[in-house]
Short mmCIF file of C-alpha atoms and ligand atoms in Angstrom, two decimals:
data_model
loop_
_atom_site.label_atom_id
_atom_site.label_comp_id
_atom_site.label_asym_id
_atom_site.label_seq_id
_atom_site.Cartn_x
_atom_site.Cartn_y
_atom_site.Cartn_z
CA UNK P 1 174.34 -91.55 -37.16
CA UNK P 2 175.74 -89.56 -34.38
CA UNK P 3 176.24 -85.92 -34.20
CA UNK P 4 179.00 -84.41 -31.93
CA UNK P 5 179.07 -80.62 -31.46
CA UNK P 6 181.87 -78.45 -30.06
CA UNK P 7 181.37 -74.73 -29.50
CA UNK P 8 184.02 -71.85 -28.82
CA UNK P 9 184.17 -68.24 -29.63
CA UNK P 10 181.34 -68.07 -31.91
CA UNK P 11 182.35 -71.13 -33.92
CA UNK P 12 180.44 -74.30 -34.10
CA UNK P 13 181.89 -77.58 -35.12
CA UNK P 14 179.21 -80.44 -35.81
CA UNK P 15 181.17 -83.80 -36.38
CA UNK P 16 179.01 -86.27 -38.21
CA UNK P 17 179.43 -89.78 -37.58
CA UNK P 18 178.09 -92.95 -39.48
CA UNK P 19 175.65 -93.13 -42.34
CA UNK P 20 173.54 -90.12 -43.39
CA UNK P 21 170.72 -91.00 -45.47
CA UNK P 22 166.72 -90.20 -45.62
CA UNK P 23 166.01 -92.15 -42.67
CA UNK P 24 168.63 -90.46 -40.51
CA UNK P 25 168.24 -87.11 -42.08
CA UNK P 26 165.15 -85.95 -40.33
CA UNK P 27 166.21 -86.57 -36.93
CA UNK P 28 169.77 -85.05 -37.64
CA UNK P 29 168.29 -81.83 -38.95
CA UNK P 30 166.19 -81.63 -35.80
CA UNK P 31 169.28 -81.91 -33.54
CA UNK P 32 171.28 -79.40 -35.75
CA UNK P 33 168.44 -76.85 -35.51
CA UNK P 34 168.37 -77.25 -31.94
CA UNK P 35 172.12 -76.87 -31.37
CA UNK P 36 172.13 -73.64 -33.67
CA UNK P 37 169.16 -72.46 -32.08
CA UNK P 38 170.68 -72.82 -28.50
CA UNK P 39 173.87 -71.49 -29.41
CA UNK P 40 173.49 -68.92 -32.25
CA UNK P 41 177.00 -69.36 -33.89
CA UNK P 42 178.70 -66.99 -36.17
CA UNK P 43 180.41 -69.93 -38.11
CA UNK P 44 179.33 -73.46 -38.49
CA UNK P 45 181.71 -76.00 -39.79
CA UNK P 46 180.09 -79.59 -40.88
CA UNK P 47 182.89 -81.73 -40.36
CA UNK P 48 182.67 -85.03 -42.44
CA UNK P 49 185.93 -86.91 -41.23
CA UNK P 50 183.76 -89.72 -39.66
CA UNK P 51 180.96 -90.10 -42.12
CA UNK P 52 181.27 -93.25 -43.59
CA UNK P 53 178.19 -92.89 -46.01
CA UNK P 54 175.96 -90.08 -47.63
CA UNK P 55 173.36 -89.72 -50.40
CA UNK P 56 171.41 -86.96 -51.80
CA UNK P 57 169.45 -86.49 -48.52
CA UNK P 58 172.83 -85.47 -46.95
CA UNK P 59 173.15 -82.92 -49.69
CA UNK P 60 169.66 -81.54 -48.39
CA UNK P 61 170.71 -81.57 -44.79
CA UNK P 62 174.08 -79.47 -45.59
CA UNK P 63 172.03 -77.07 -47.99
CA UNK P 64 169.68 -76.53 -45.20
CA UNK P 65 172.53 -75.69 -42.48
CA UNK P 66 173.98 -73.41 -45.09
CA UNK P 67 170.93 -71.56 -45.39
CA UNK P 68 170.25 -71.32 -42.00
CA UNK P 69 173.30 -69.68 -41.23
CA UNK P 70 173.11 -67.52 -44.25
CA UNK P 71 169.58 -66.18 -42.73
CA UNK P 72 171.49 -65.32 -39.62
CA UNK P 73 174.37 -63.47 -41.24
CA UNK P 74 176.61 -66.36 -40.42
CA UNK P 75 178.79 -68.85 -42.46
CA UNK P 76 178.76 -72.69 -43.03
CA UNK P 77 181.30 -74.69 -44.52
CA UNK P 78 182.17 -78.48 -45.06
CA UNK P 79 185.48 -79.84 -44.06
CA UNK P 80 187.37 -83.27 -44.43
CA UNK P 81 185.08 -85.35 -46.51
CA UNK P 82 186.48 -88.51 -47.90
CA UNK P 83 185.73 -91.50 -49.84
CA UNK P 84 181.94 -92.24 -50.56
CA UNK P 85 180.62 -88.81 -49.10
CA UNK P 86 183.39 -86.84 -51.07
CA UNK P 87 182.24 -88.48 -54.38
CA UNK P 88 178.58 -87.37 -53.72
CA UNK P 89 179.48 -83.97 -52.76
CA UNK P 90 181.52 -83.97 -56.10
CA UNK P 91 178.73 -85.22 -58.31
CA UNK P 92 176.14 -82.81 -56.69
CA UNK P 93 178.31 -79.66 -57.46
CA UNK P 94 177.43 -78.60 -53.95
CA UNK P 95 180.73 -76.59 -54.09
CA UNK P 96 179.09 -73.77 -56.10
CA UNK P 97 177.06 -73.20 -53.05
CA UNK P 98 179.13 -73.91 -49.84
CA UNK P 99 182.88 -74.04 -49.54
CA UNK P 100 184.08 -77.50 -49.28
CA UNK P 101 187.80 -78.19 -47.63
CA UNK P 102 189.18 -81.55 -48.29
CA UNK P 103 192.15 -83.01 -46.58
CA UNK P 104 193.86 -83.43 -50.10
CA UNK P 105 193.69 -79.80 -50.78
CA UNK T 1 173.86 -114.93 -65.12
CA UNK T 2 173.25 -114.79 -61.59
CA UNK T 3 170.63 -112.68 -59.46
CA UNK T 4 168.93 -112.06 -56.14
CA UNK T 5 165.36 -110.63 -55.81
CA UNK T 6 164.04 -108.96 -52.62
CA UNK T 7 160.74 -107.41 -51.61
CA UNK T 8 160.08 -105.11 -48.73
CA UNK T 9 158.00 -102.37 -47.32
CA UNK T 10 158.73 -98.81 -48.00
CA UNK T 11 159.91 -97.89 -44.50
CA UNK T 12 162.95 -95.52 -44.28
CA UNK T 13 164.73 -98.26 -41.89
CA UNK T 14 164.98 -100.49 -45.33
CA UNK T 15 167.12 -97.96 -47.00
CA UNK T 16 170.26 -99.26 -45.27
CA UNK T 17 169.07 -102.91 -45.39
CA UNK T 18 168.90 -102.55 -49.30
CA UNK T 19 172.31 -101.05 -49.46
CA UNK T 20 173.92 -103.77 -47.57
CA UNK T 21 172.19 -106.62 -49.17
CA UNK T 22 173.08 -105.37 -52.79
CA UNK T 23 176.61 -104.56 -51.47
CA UNK T 24 176.84 -108.27 -50.20
CA UNK T 25 175.67 -109.75 -53.42
CA UNK T 26 177.98 -107.20 -55.36
CA UNK T 27 181.10 -108.66 -53.45
CA UNK T 28 181.50 -111.62 -55.56
CA UNK T 29 182.52 -109.17 -58.30
CA UNK T 30 185.67 -108.29 -56.15
CA UNK T 31 184.63 -104.65 -56.32
CA UNK T 32 186.97 -101.73 -55.24
CA UNK T 33 185.83 -99.57 -52.50
CA UNK T 34 185.07 -96.83 -54.88
CA UNK T 35 182.82 -99.07 -57.02
CA UNK T 36 180.95 -100.50 -53.79
CA UNK T 37 180.34 -97.07 -52.62
CA UNK T 38 178.82 -95.84 -56.07
CA UNK T 39 176.84 -98.97 -56.16
CA UNK T 40 175.20 -98.45 -52.61
CA UNK T 41 174.84 -94.86 -53.37
CA UNK T 42 172.91 -95.66 -56.53
CA UNK T 43 170.38 -98.24 -54.41
CA UNK T 44 169.89 -95.72 -51.67
CA UNK T 45 168.64 -93.00 -54.16
CA UNK T 46 166.43 -95.10 -55.98
CA UNK T 47 165.09 -97.02 -52.85
CA UNK T 48 164.59 -93.50 -50.99
CA UNK T 49 162.67 -92.18 -54.01
CA UNK T 50 160.16 -95.15 -53.81
CA UNK T 51 159.69 -94.51 -50.02
CA UNK T 52 159.34 -90.49 -50.23
CA UNK T 53 157.66 -90.06 -53.61
CA UNK T 54 156.01 -93.27 -54.87
CA UNK T 55 154.05 -93.88 -51.84
CA UNK T 56 153.76 -90.49 -50.25
CA UNK T 57 150.99 -91.23 -47.67
CA UNK T 58 150.94 -94.91 -47.38
CA UNK T 59 153.33 -97.99 -46.84
CA UNK T 60 153.80 -99.91 -50.13
CA UNK T 61 155.83 -102.68 -51.57
CA UNK T 62 159.28 -102.14 -53.23
CA UNK T 63 160.95 -104.92 -55.39
CA UNK T 64 164.70 -104.84 -55.99
CA UNK T 65 166.43 -107.12 -58.28
CA UNK T 66 170.17 -107.44 -58.50
CA UNK T 67 171.95 -109.27 -61.28
CA UNK T 68 175.35 -109.97 -62.40
CA UNK T 69 175.15 -110.34 -66.11
CA UNK T 70 177.38 -112.71 -68.20
CA UNK T 71 179.40 -109.83 -69.50
CA UNK T 72 180.17 -108.98 -65.81
CA UNK T 73 178.10 -105.87 -65.47
CA UNK T 74 175.88 -105.32 -62.34
CA UNK T 75 172.44 -104.52 -63.28
CA UNK T 76 169.80 -103.13 -60.41
CA UNK T 77 166.15 -103.08 -60.87
CA UNK T 78 163.99 -101.17 -58.42
CA UNK T 79 160.41 -101.20 -58.80
CA UNK T 80 157.38 -99.61 -57.11
CA UNK T 81 153.52 -99.54 -57.61
CA UNK T 82 153.25 -96.16 -56.70
CA UNK T 83 151.91 -92.74 -57.98
CA UNK T 84 154.42 -92.64 -61.13
CA UNK T 85 156.13 -89.84 -62.42
CA UNK T 86 154.19 -87.53 -64.71
CA UNK T 87 157.35 -86.08 -66.65
CA UNK T 88 160.40 -88.25 -66.54
CA UNK T 89 162.53 -85.82 -68.39
CA UNK T 90 161.98 -82.96 -66.04
CA UNK T 91 162.07 -85.32 -62.98
CA UNK T 92 165.62 -86.26 -64.12
CA UNK T 93 166.96 -82.86 -64.04
CA UNK T 94 169.46 -81.53 -61.55
CA UNK T 95 167.86 -79.89 -58.57
CA UNK T 96 164.22 -80.84 -59.71
CA UNK T 97 162.24 -81.85 -56.82
CA UNK T 98 158.62 -82.25 -55.82
CA UNK T 99 159.67 -83.05 -52.13
CA UNK T 100 160.36 -79.46 -50.72
CA UNK T 101 162.89 -78.56 -48.04
CA UNK T 102 164.11 -82.08 -47.14
CA UNK T 103 165.07 -83.03 -50.55
CA UNK T 104 167.73 -81.79 -52.72
CA UNK T 105 166.40 -83.01 -56.27
CA UNK T 106 169.72 -84.51 -56.69
CA UNK T 107 169.01 -88.23 -56.57
CA UNK T 108 168.78 -88.73 -60.41
CA UNK T 109 171.91 -86.63 -61.09
CA UNK T 110 173.73 -88.97 -58.59
CA UNK T 111 172.42 -92.03 -60.03
CA UNK T 112 173.40 -90.85 -63.69
CA UNK T 113 177.07 -89.88 -62.54
CA UNK T 114 177.56 -93.30 -60.68
CA UNK T 115 176.11 -95.85 -62.90
CA UNK T 116 176.81 -96.30 -66.76
CA UNK T 117 173.19 -96.56 -67.56
CA UNK T 118 170.03 -95.37 -65.89
CA UNK T 119 166.61 -95.92 -67.35
CA UNK T 120 163.32 -94.76 -65.85
CA UNK T 121 159.81 -96.18 -66.89
CA UNK T 122 157.01 -94.98 -65.40
CA UNK T 123 153.29 -94.93 -65.71
CA UNK T 124 151.11 -92.40 -63.56
CA UNK T 125 149.02 -94.20 -60.97
CA UNK T 126 150.47 -97.49 -61.82
CA UNK T 127 154.24 -97.27 -60.75
CA UNK T 128 157.82 -96.58 -61.57
CA UNK T 129 160.76 -99.08 -62.64
CA UNK T 130 164.40 -97.71 -62.51
CA UNK T 131 167.04 -99.95 -64.26
CA UNK T 132 170.69 -99.24 -63.70
CA UNK T 133 173.92 -101.02 -64.89
CA UNK T 134 177.41 -100.61 -63.99
CA UNK T 135 180.71 -102.30 -65.11
CA UNK T 136 182.74 -103.43 -62.19
CA UNK T 137 186.28 -103.61 -63.18
CA UNK T 138 187.02 -105.03 -59.78
CA UNK T 139 190.31 -105.05 -57.90
CA UNK T 140 191.78 -107.18 -60.16
CA UNK T 141 191.43 -104.37 -62.56
CA UNK T 142 193.96 -102.25 -60.43
CA UNK T 143 196.71 -104.96 -60.62
N1 LIG U 201 159.71 -93.75 -57.73
C1 LIG U 201 159.21 -92.61 -57.79
N2 LIG U 201 157.92 -92.25 -57.78
C2 LIG U 201 157.43 -91.13 -58.01
N3 LIG U 201 157.92 -90.05 -58.19
C3 LIG U 201 159.36 -90.19 -58.44
C4 LIG U 201 159.93 -91.48 -58.09
N4 LIG U 201 161.34 -91.06 -58.18
C5 LIG U 201 161.72 -89.97 -58.42
N5 LIG U 201 160.35 -89.30 -58.55
C6 LIG U 201 160.34 -87.76 -58.80
O1 LIG U 201 161.36 -87.18 -59.12
C7 LIG U 201 161.75 -86.33 -58.44
C8 LIG U 201 163.40 -86.15 -58.51
O2 LIG U 201 163.78 -87.30 -57.92
P1 LIG U 201 165.12 -86.95 -57.23
O3 LIG U 201 166.30 -86.58 -58.39
O4 LIG U 201 165.73 -88.36 -56.64
O5 LIG U 201 165.33 -86.09 -56.28
P2 LIG U 201 164.68 -85.87 -54.85
O6 LIG U 201 164.22 -87.21 -54.45
O7 LIG U 201 165.55 -85.09 -53.86
O8 LIG U 201 163.26 -85.06 -55.08
C9 LIG U 201 161.32 -86.32 -57.19
O9 LIG U 201 160.97 -85.13 -56.54
C10 LIG U 201 159.69 -86.94 -57.74
O10 LIG U 201 158.77 -85.96 -58.03
MG1 LIG U 202 165.63 -88.76 -54.37
#
């Protein structure tokens, strides 16, 4: 798992690359928390274009980011999930809590 | 009938190993990318549960069996000798978790939606066995 971040004008884009499972979730959350603490963004985009695998541990990571952004009166959403991660997002019903924008829409 | 059996320690680094091992075994059914993704997800959920919940404060052993039944179905059995589940019906409900902020409580929900059959047997203090089945139409099924 690699996390690339890009920031401009209050908008943070987190690009997650590789496989996000329980093994990777803890360190990913730590990394993401630190980036958010540093930048205090208004918007946080979780970009899943390059994520090849995710399970329910990834759902917990996304929910945490959503909650953190909410707590600081900001917004988080998910962009570009495809393949397996998209199926997991669909099965989890997470789109009732956080906006998910996939390319096909 | 054909099967593989693996035994490994409840270390989180083994989650990826378990997924890859089952995927390599299932490859002979010529699964579609989507079927392979579904199987890997179910394995990941069941194995993670052993690591996180069954053995919360020690390293234990996890047993995994993958079988291809004569009817072409893939069967997965994941077994631990951990703490067990006191109320299985409750544990299987969406969003139910005893794991706090780091868990979503969606593991069983995802296993249920990706597999054709999920059976959970558990005895408190003795361990848990999760059995799952999934029919693989394979890429031939697409032709
Ligand atoms: N192998 C297991 N041993 C003991 N408890 C388990 C096991 N698998 C699941 N559980 C219990 O069932 C609950 C729900 O599991 P799950 O749906 O995967 O969600 P999560 O793992 O996010 O908590 C867990 O929080 C735990 O209490
Ligand atoms: Mg789980």
